[in-house]
Coordinates of N, CA and C in Angstrom, one line a residue:
M16 N 95.3 127.9 119.0 CA 94.6 128.1 120.2 C 95.1 127.1 121.3
I17 N 95.4 127.6 122.5 CA 95.8 126.8 123.6 C 94.6 126.1 124.2
K18 N 94.6 124.8 124.2 CA 93.5 124.1 124.9 C 94.0 123.3 126.1
N19 N 95.3 123.0 126.2 CA 95.8 122.3 127.3 C 97.0 123.1 127.8
L20 N 97.0 123.3 129.2 CA 98.1 124.0 129.8 C 98.7 123.1 130.9
I21 N 100.0 122.9 130.7 CA 100.8 122.0 131.7 C 101.7 123.0 132.5
F22 N 101.5 122.8 133.8 CA 102.3 123.7 134.7 C 103.4 122.8 135.4
D23 N 104.6 123.5 135.6 CA 105.5 123.0 136.6 C 104.9 123.4 137.9
W24 N 105.5 122.8 139.0 CA 104.9 123.1 140.3 C 105.8 124.0 141.1
S25 N 106.9 123.5 141.5 CA 107.8 124.3 142.4 C 108.4 125.5 141.7
W26 N 108.3 126.6 142.3 CA 108.8 127.9 141.9 C 107.9 128.5 140.7
T27 N 106.9 127.8 140.3 CA 106.0 128.3 139.3 C 104.6 128.6 139.9
L28 N 104.1 127.6 140.6 CA 102.8 127.8 141.3 C 103.1 127.8 142.8
S29 N 104.1 127.0 143.3 CA 104.3 126.9 144.7 C 105.6 127.7 145.1
N30 N 105.5 128.5 146.1 CA 106.5 129.4 146.5 C 107.4 128.6 147.6
D31 N 108.2 127.7 147.1 CA 108.9 126.8 148.0 C 110.4 126.7 147.8
L32 N 111.0 127.7 147.2 CA 112.5 127.7 147.0 C 113.3 127.5 148.3
D33 N 112.9 128.3 149.3 CA 113.7 128.3 150.6 C 113.5 126.9 151.2
N34 N 112.3 126.3 151.1 CA 112.1 125.0 151.7 C 112.8 123.9 151.0
I35 N 112.8 124.0 149.7 CA 113.5 123.0 148.9 C 115.0 123.0 149.1
H36 N 115.5 124.3 149.2 CA 116.9 124.4 149.5 C 117.3 123.8 150.8
A37 N 116.5 124.1 151.9 CA 116.8 123.5 153.2 C 116.8 122.0 153.2
V38 N 115.7 121.5 152.6 CA 115.6 120.0 152.5 C 116.8 119.4 151.7
T39 N 117.2 120.0 150.6 CA 118.2 119.5 149.8 C 119.6 119.5 150.5
M40 N 119.8 120.6 151.3 CA 121.1 120.7 152.0 C 121.2 119.7 153.1
N41 N 120.0 119.4 153.7 CA 120.0 118.3 154.8 C 120.4 117.0 154.1
V42 N 119.9 116.8 152.9 CA 120.2 115.6 152.2 C 121.7 115.5 151.9
F43 N 122.2 116.7 151.5 CA 123.7 116.8 151.2 C 124.5 116.3 152.4
E44 N 124.1 116.8 153.6 CA 124.8 116.5 154.8 C 124.8 115.0 155.1
K45 N 123.6 114.4 154.9 CA 123.5 112.9 155.1 C 124.3 112.1 154.0
L46 N 124.6 112.7 152.9 CA 125.4 112.1 151.8 C 126.9 112.4 152.1
G47 N 127.2 113.1 153.1 CA 128.6 113.5 153.4 C 129.1 114.6 152.6
L48 N 128.2 115.5 152.1 CA 128.6 116.6 151.2 C 128.5 117.9 151.9
S49 N 129.2 118.9 151.5 CA 129.2 120.2 152.1 C 127.9 121.0 151.6
R50 N 127.4 121.8 152.5 CA 126.2 122.5 152.2 C 126.5 123.6 151.2
L51 N 125.5 124.0 150.3 CA 125.6 125.1 149.4 C 124.8 126.2 149.9
S52 N 125.2 127.5 149.7 CA 124.4 128.6 149.9 C 123.2 128.6 149.0
L53 N 122.2 129.4 149.2 CA 121.1 129.5 148.3 C 121.5 129.9 146.9
D54 N 122.4 130.9 146.9 CA 122.8 131.4 145.6 C 123.6 130.3 144.8
E55 N 124.5 129.5 145.6 CA 125.2 128.4 145.0 C 124.3 127.3 144.5
Y56 N 123.2 127.1 145.3 CA 122.3 126.1 144.9 C 121.5 126.4 143.6
K57 N 121.1 127.7 143.5 CA 120.4 128.2 142.3 C 121.3 128.1 141.1
K58 N 122.6 128.3 141.3 CA 123.5 128.3 140.2 C 123.8 126.9 139.7
E59 N 123.8 125.9 140.7 CA 124.2 124.6 140.3 C 123.1 123.6 140.0
F60 N 121.9 123.9 140.5 CA 120.8 123.0 140.3 C 120.4 122.8 138.8
T61 N 120.1 121.6 138.4 CA 119.8 121.3 137.1 C 118.8 120.1 137.0
L62 N 118.2 119.9 135.9 CA 117.3 118.8 135.7 C 117.8 117.9 134.6
P63 N 117.5 116.6 134.7 CA 116.9 115.8 135.7 C 117.6 116.0 137.1
Y64 N 116.9 115.9 138.2 CA 117.5 116.2 139.5 C 118.6 115.3 139.9
M65 N 118.6 114.1 139.4 CA 119.8 113.2 139.7 C 121.1 113.7 139.1
N66 N 121.0 114.4 138.0 CA 122.2 115.0 137.4 C 122.8 116.0 138.4
F67 N 122.0 116.7 139.1 CA 122.4 117.7 140.1 C 123.2 116.9 141.2
Y68 N 122.6 115.9 141.8 CA 123.2 115.2 142.9 C 124.5 114.6 142.4
R69 N 124.5 114.0 141.2 CA 125.7 113.3 140.8 C 126.9 114.3 140.4
K70 N 126.6 115.6 140.3 CA 127.7 116.5 140.2 C 128.6 116.4 141.4
F71 N 128.0 116.1 142.6 CA 128.7 116.2 143.8 C 129.0 114.8 144.4
K72 N 128.2 113.8 144.0 CA 128.4 112.4 144.4 C 128.1 111.5 143.3
K73 N 129.1 111.1 142.6 CA 128.9 110.4 141.3 C 128.2 109.1 141.5
D74 N 128.3 108.4 142.6 CA 127.6 107.1 142.8 C 126.3 107.3 143.5
A75 N 125.7 108.5 143.6 CA 124.4 108.7 144.3 C 123.4 107.9 143.5
T76 N 122.4 107.2 144.2 CA 121.4 106.5 143.5 C 120.0 107.3 143.7
R77 N 119.1 107.1 142.8 CA 117.8 107.7 143.0 C 117.1 107.2 144.2
E78 N 117.2 105.9 144.5 CA 116.6 105.3 145.7 C 117.1 106.0 147.0
E79 N 118.4 106.2 147.0 CA 119.0 106.8 148.2 C 118.6 108.2 148.4
V80 N 118.7 109.0 147.3 CA 118.3 110.4 147.3 C 116.8 110.6 147.7
D81 N 116.0 109.8 147.0 CA 114.5 110.0 147.2 C 114.2 109.6 148.6
G82 N 114.8 108.6 149.2 CA 114.5 108.2 150.6 C 114.9 109.3 151.6
L83 N 116.1 109.9 151.4 CA 116.5 110.9 152.3 C 115.7 112.2 152.1
F84 N 115.4 112.5 150.8 CA 114.6 113.7 150.6 C 113.2 113.7 151.2
M85 N 112.5 112.5 151.1 CA 111.2 112.4 151.7 C 111.3 112.5 153.2
G86 N 112.3 111.9 153.8 CA 112.4 112.0 155.2 C 112.6 113.5 155.7
E87 N 113.4 114.2 155.0 CA 113.6 115.6 155.4 C 112.4 116.5 155.0
L88 N 111.7 116.1 154.0 CA 110.6 116.9 153.5 C 109.5 116.9 154.6
R89 N 109.3 115.7 155.2 CA 108.3 115.6 156.3 C 108.6 116.4 157.5
S90 N 109.9 116.7 157.8 CA 110.3 117.3 159.0 C 110.2 118.8 159.0
I91 N 110.4 119.4 157.8 CA 110.5 120.9 157.8 C 109.6 121.6 156.8
W92 N 108.7 120.9 156.2 CA 107.9 121.4 155.1 C 106.8 122.4 155.5
N93 N 106.8 123.6 154.9 CA 105.7 124.5 155.2 C 105.6 125.5 154.1
P94 N 105.3 125.1 152.9 CA 105.3 126.0 151.7 C 104.0 126.8 151.6
S95 N 103.9 127.7 150.6 CA 102.7 128.4 150.3 C 102.7 128.6 148.8
S96 N 101.5 128.9 148.3 CA 101.4 129.2 146.8 C 101.7 130.7 146.6
F97 N 102.1 131.0 145.4 CA 102.3 132.4 145.0 C 100.9 133.1 145.0
E98 N 101.0 134.4 145.3 CA 99.8 135.2 145.3 C 99.2 135.2 143.9
G99 N 97.9 135.1 143.8 CA 97.2 135.2 142.5 C 97.0 133.9 141.7
V100 N 97.5 132.8 142.3 CA 97.4 131.5 141.5 C 96.0 131.0 141.5
L101 N 95.3 131.1 142.6 CA 93.9 130.6 142.7 C 93.0 131.3 141.7
E102 N 93.2 132.6 141.6 CA 92.4 133.4 140.7 C 92.7 133.1 139.3
I103 N 93.9 132.8 138.9 CA 94.2 132.5 137.5 C 93.7 131.1 137.2
L104 N 93.7 130.2 138.2 CA 93.2 128.8 137.9 C 91.7 128.9 137.7
E105 N 91.0 129.8 138.4 CA 89.5 129.9 138.3 C 89.3 130.5 136.9
F106 N 90.1 131.5 136.4 CA 89.9 132.1 135.1 C 90.1 131.0 134.0
L107 N 91.2 130.2 134.1 CA 91.5 129.2 133.1 C 90.4 128.2 133.1
E108 N 89.8 127.8 134.2 CA 88.7 126.9 134.3 C 87.5 127.5 133.5
S109 N 87.3 128.8 133.7 CA 86.1 129.4 133.0 C 86.3 129.4 131.5
K110 N 87.5 129.3 131.1 CA 87.8 129.3 129.6 C 87.9 127.8 129.1
N111 N 87.6 126.9 129.9 CA 87.6 125.4 129.6 C 89.0 124.9 129.1
I112 N 90.0 125.5 129.8 CA 91.4 125.0 129.5 C 91.7 123.8 130.4
R113 N 92.2 122.7 129.8 CA 92.5 121.5 130.5 C 93.9 121.8 131.2
L114 N 93.9 121.6 132.5 CA 95.1 121.9 133.3 C 95.8 120.6 133.8
S115 N 97.1 120.6 133.7 CA 97.9 119.5 134.2 C 99.1 120.0 134.9
I116 N 99.7 119.1 135.8 CA 100.9 119.4 136.4 C 101.9 118.3 136.1
L117 N 103.1 118.7 135.8 CA 104.2 117.8 135.5 C 105.4 118.2 136.4
S118 N 105.8 117.4 137.4 CA 106.8 117.9 138.4 C 107.6 116.8 138.9
S119 N 108.8 117.1 139.3 CA 109.7 116.2 140.0 C 109.4 116.1 141.5
H120 N 108.5 117.0 141.9 CA 108.1 117.1 143.3 C 107.4 115.7 143.7
P121 N 107.7 115.2 144.9 CA 107.1 113.9 145.3 C 105.6 113.9 145.1
Q122 N 105.1 112.8 144.5 CA 103.6 112.7 144.3 C 102.8 112.9 145.5
E123 N 103.2 112.2 146.6 CA 102.4 112.3 147.8 C 102.3 113.8 148.3
K124 N 103.5 114.5 148.3 CA 103.5 115.9 148.8 C 102.8 116.8 147.8
L125 N 103.0 116.5 146.5 CA 102.3 117.3 145.5 C 100.8 117.3 145.7
E126 N 100.2 116.1 145.9 CA 98.8 116.0 146.0 C 98.3 116.7 147.3
Q127 N 99.1 116.6 148.4 CA 98.8 117.2 149.7 C 98.8 118.7 149.6
E128 N 99.8 119.2 148.9 CA 99.9 120.7 148.7 C 98.8 121.3 147.9
I129 N 98.4 120.5 146.9 CA 97.3 121.0 146.0 C 96.0 121.1 146.9
E130 N 95.8 120.1 147.8 CA 94.7 120.2 148.8 C 94.9 121.4 149.7
D131 N 96.1 121.6 150.2 CA 96.3 122.7 151.2 C 96.1 124.0 150.6
Y132 N 96.5 124.2 149.3 CA 96.4 125.5 148.6 C 95.0 125.7 148.1
W133 N 94.0 124.8 148.3 CA 92.7 124.9 147.7 C 92.6 124.8 146.2
F134 N 93.6 124.1 145.6 CA 93.6 123.9 144.2 C 93.0 122.6 143.7
A135 N 92.5 121.8 144.6 CA 91.9 120.5 144.2 C 90.7 120.8 143.3
G136 N 90.6 120.0 142.2 CA 89.6 120.1 141.2 C 89.9 120.8 140.0
F137 N 91.0 121.6 140.0 CA 91.4 122.4 138.8 C 92.2 121.5 137.9
F138 N 92.9 120.6 138.4 CA 93.9 119.8 137.5 C 93.3 118.4 137.2
Q139 N 93.3 118.2 135.9 CA 92.8 116.9 135.4 C 93.9 115.8 135.4
D140 N 95.2 116.2 135.4 CA 96.3 115.3 135.3 C 97.4 115.8 136.3
I141 N 97.8 115.0 137.3 CA 98.8 115.4 138.3 C 99.9 114.4 138.3
Y142 N 101.0 114.7 137.7 CA 102.2 113.8 137.6 C 103.3 114.4 138.4
G143 N 103.6 113.7 139.6 CA 104.7 114.0 140.4 C 105.7 112.9 140.4
S144 N 106.8 113.1 141.2 CA 107.9 112.1 141.3 C 108.5 111.8 139.9
V145 N 108.5 112.8 139.0 CA 109.0 112.6 137.7 C 110.5 112.8 137.6
P146 N 111.3 111.7 137.3 CA 112.7 111.9 137.2 C 113.2 112.5 135.9
D147 N 112.4 112.3 134.9 CA 112.8 112.9 133.6 C 111.5 113.4 132.9
K148 N 111.4 114.8 132.9 CA 110.2 115.4 132.4 C 110.0 115.2 130.9
I149 N 111.0 114.9 130.1 CA 110.9 114.7 128.7 C 110.1 113.5 128.4
D150 N 110.5 112.4 129.1 CA 109.8 111.1 128.9 C 108.4 111.2 129.4
A151 N 108.2 111.9 130.5 CA 106.9 112.0 131.1 C 106.0 112.9 130.2
L152 N 106.5 113.9 129.6 CA 105.7 114.7 128.7 C 105.3 113.9 127.5
K153 N 106.2 113.1 126.9 CA 105.8 112.3 125.8 C 104.7 111.4 126.1
N154 N 104.7 110.8 127.3 CA 103.7 109.9 127.8 C 102.4 110.6 128.0
L155 N 102.4 111.8 128.6 CA 101.2 112.6 128.8 C 100.6 113.0 127.5
M156 N 101.4 113.5 126.5 CA 100.8 113.9 125.2 C 100.2 112.7 124.5
K157 N 100.8 111.5 124.6 CA 100.3 110.4 123.9 C 99.0 109.8 124.6
T158 N 99.0 109.7 125.9 CA 97.9 109.1 126.6 C 96.7 110.0 126.6
K159 N 96.9 111.3 126.6 CA 95.8 112.2 126.6 C 95.4 112.7 125.2
D160 N 96.2 112.3 124.2 CA 96.0 112.7 122.8 C 96.0 114.3 122.7
F161 N 97.0 114.9 123.4 CA 97.2 116.3 123.2 C 97.9 116.6 121.9
K162 N 97.4 117.6 121.2 CA 98.1 118.1 120.0 C 99.1 119.1 120.4
P163 N 100.4 119.1 119.9 CA 101.4 120.0 120.3 C 101.0 121.5 120.1
E164 N 100.4 121.8 119.0 CA 100.0 123.2 118.7 C 98.9 123.7 119.6
E165 N 98.2 122.8 120.3 CA 97.2 123.2 121.2 C 97.6 123.1 122.7
T166 N 98.9 122.8 122.9 CA 99.4 122.5 124.3 C 100.5 123.4 124.6
A167 N 100.4 124.0 125.8 CA 101.5 124.9 126.3 C 102.0 124.4 127.7
F168 N 103.2 124.8 127.9 CA 103.9 124.4 129.2 C 104.3 125.7 129.9
A169 N 104.0 125.9 131.1 CA 104.5 127.1 131.9 C 105.5 126.6 133.0
G170 N 106.7 127.1 132.9 CA 107.7 126.7 133.9 C 108.8 127.8 134.0
D171 N 109.7 127.5 134.9 CA 110.7 128.5 135.3 C 112.2 128.1 135.1
M172 N 112.4 126.9 134.4 CA 113.7 126.4 134.2 C 114.1 126.3 132.8
I173 N 115.3 126.7 132.4 CA 115.8 126.7 131.1 C 115.7 125.3 130.5
H174 N 116.0 124.3 131.3 CA 116.0 122.9 130.8 C 114.6 122.6 130.3
D175 N 113.6 123.0 131.1 CA 112.2 122.7 130.7 C 111.8 123.3 129.4
I176 N 112.1 124.6 129.3 CA 111.7 125.4 128.1 C 112.4 124.8 126.9
E177 N 113.6 124.5 127.0 CA 114.3 123.9 125.8 C 113.7 122.5 125.4
A178 N 113.4 121.7 126.4 CA 112.8 120.4 126.2 C 111.5 120.5 125.5
W179 N 110.7 121.4 126.0 CA 109.3 121.5 125.5 C 109.3 122.1 124.1
K180 N 110.3 123.0 123.8 CA 110.4 123.5 122.4 C 110.8 122.4 121.5
E181 N 111.6 121.6 121.9 CA 112.0 120.4 121.1 C 110.8 119.5 120.8
A182 N 109.9 119.4 121.8 CA 108.7 118.6 121.6 C 107.7 119.3 120.7
G183 N 107.9 120.6 120.4 CA 107.0 121.3 119.5 C 105.8 121.9 120.2
I184 N 105.8 122.0 121.5 CA 104.7 122.6 122.2 C 105.0 124.1 122.5
I185 N 104.0 124.8 122.9 CA 104.1 126.2 123.2 C 104.7 126.4 124.5
T186 N 105.7 127.3 124.6 CA 106.5 127.4 125.9 C 106.2 128.8 126.5
I187 N 106.0 128.8 127.8 CA 105.7 130.0 128.6 C 106.7 130.0 129.8
A188 N 107.6 131.0 129.7 CA 108.6 131.1 130.8 C 108.1 132.0 131.9
A189 N 108.1 131.5 133.1 CA 107.8 132.2 134.3 C 109.0 132.9 134.9
T190 N 109.1 134.2 135.0 CA 110.3 134.9 135.4 C 110.4 135.3 136.8
W191 N 109.4 135.0 137.6 CA 109.3 135.6 138.9 C 110.1 135.0 140.1
W192 N 110.8 133.9 139.8 CA 111.4 133.3 141.0 C 112.8 132.7 140.8
Y193 N 112.9 131.6 140.0 CA 114.1 130.8 140.1 C 115.2 131.3 139.2
Q194 N 115.0 131.3 137.9 CA 116.1 131.8 137.0 C 115.8 133.1 136.5
T195 N 116.8 133.9 136.1 CA 116.6 135.3 135.8 C 115.9 135.4 134.4
K196 N 115.3 136.6 134.3 CA 114.6 136.9 133.0 C 115.5 136.8 131.8
E197 N 116.7 137.3 132.0 CA 117.7 137.3 131.0 C 118.1 135.9 130.5
S198 N 118.3 135.0 131.5 CA 118.7 133.6 131.1 C 117.6 132.9 130.5
L199 N 116.4 133.1 131.0 CA 115.2 132.5 130.4 C 115.0 133.0 129.0
S200 N 115.2 134.3 128.7 CA 115.1 134.8 127.4 C 116.0 134.2 126.4
D201 N 117.2 133.8 126.9 CA 118.2 133.1 126.0 C 117.6 131.8 125.5
S202 N 116.7 131.2 126.2 CA 116.1 129.9 125.7 C 115.0 130.0 124.7
N203 N 114.7 131.3 124.4 CA 113.7 131.6 123.3 C 112.3 131.0 123.5
P204 N 111.7 131.3 124.7 CA 110.4 130.8 124.9 C 109.4 131.5 124.0
D205 N 108.2 130.9 123.7 CA 107.2 131.6 122.9 C 106.7 132.8 123.6
F206 N 106.5 132.7 125.0 CA 106.0 133.8 125.8 C 106.8 133.9 127.1
M207 N 106.9 135.1 127.6 CA 107.5 135.3 128.9 C 106.5 136.1 129.8
I208 N 106.3 135.7 131.0 CA 105.4 136.4 131.9 C 106.1 136.7 133.2
D209 N 105.9 137.9 133.7 CA 106.6 138.3 134.9 C 105.7 138.2 136.1
D210 N 104.4 137.8 135.9 CA 103.5 137.6 137.0 C 102.4 136.6 136.5
I211 N 102.0 135.7 137.4 CA 101.0 134.7 137.0 C 99.8 135.3 136.4
A212 N 99.4 136.5 136.8 CA 98.1 137.1 136.2 C 98.3 137.4 134.7
E213 N 99.5 137.5 134.2 CA 99.7 137.8 132.8 C 99.3 136.6 131.9
L214 N 99.1 135.4 132.5 CA 98.6 134.3 131.7 C 97.3 134.7 131.0
K215 N 96.5 135.5 131.6 CA 95.2 135.9 131.1 C 95.2 136.4 129.7
K216 N 96.3 137.1 129.4 CA 96.4 137.8 128.0 C 96.5 136.7 126.9
L217 N 96.9 135.5 127.3 CA 97.1 134.5 126.3 C 95.7 133.8 126.0
F218 N 94.7 134.1 126.7 CA 93.4 133.4 126.6 C 92.2 134.3 126.4
V219 N 92.5 135.5 126.0 CA 91.4 136.5 125.8 C 91.2 136.8 124.3

């Protein structure tokens, strides 16, 4: 039985792909790099995010990238949540599921967006600015005493699914935005959902 559900943020709950792409390409320009189209960005992006930047600039540092990213984020940010997220959070709360967020999205912006989306109060654990989700997951599981067989992760990246499977937790692949259903299927998640509302079937 799933008692703890950990969400990724961007492209899973937050509909922010276009915004993230615009911010990232502005950072590219400031690093002296050529801009990527949205399709090129989706093809090349990987986690941890510094691995992505170092594909194009080997000596890029996290301090440099984070500073530029936050500056651009403040100037053009205007995301929204996916339709139906608030309703599913209310449903999960009614089932006494402990909800957490684990994301590379900047902590300050993550907390602000949670407020803006009217999601405040649903999440017991909010971890943003995470450079390596594998280490962060291990810390979360240990400090909160989560049992792997009672813990699930919902996200949209193959890297995440593979990492969580290695950690022994239940994996839920969200197919509605970033990576294709076919590519996510190749990572062998425990469950695949095409719409956020489909989470309900795992808790009835």
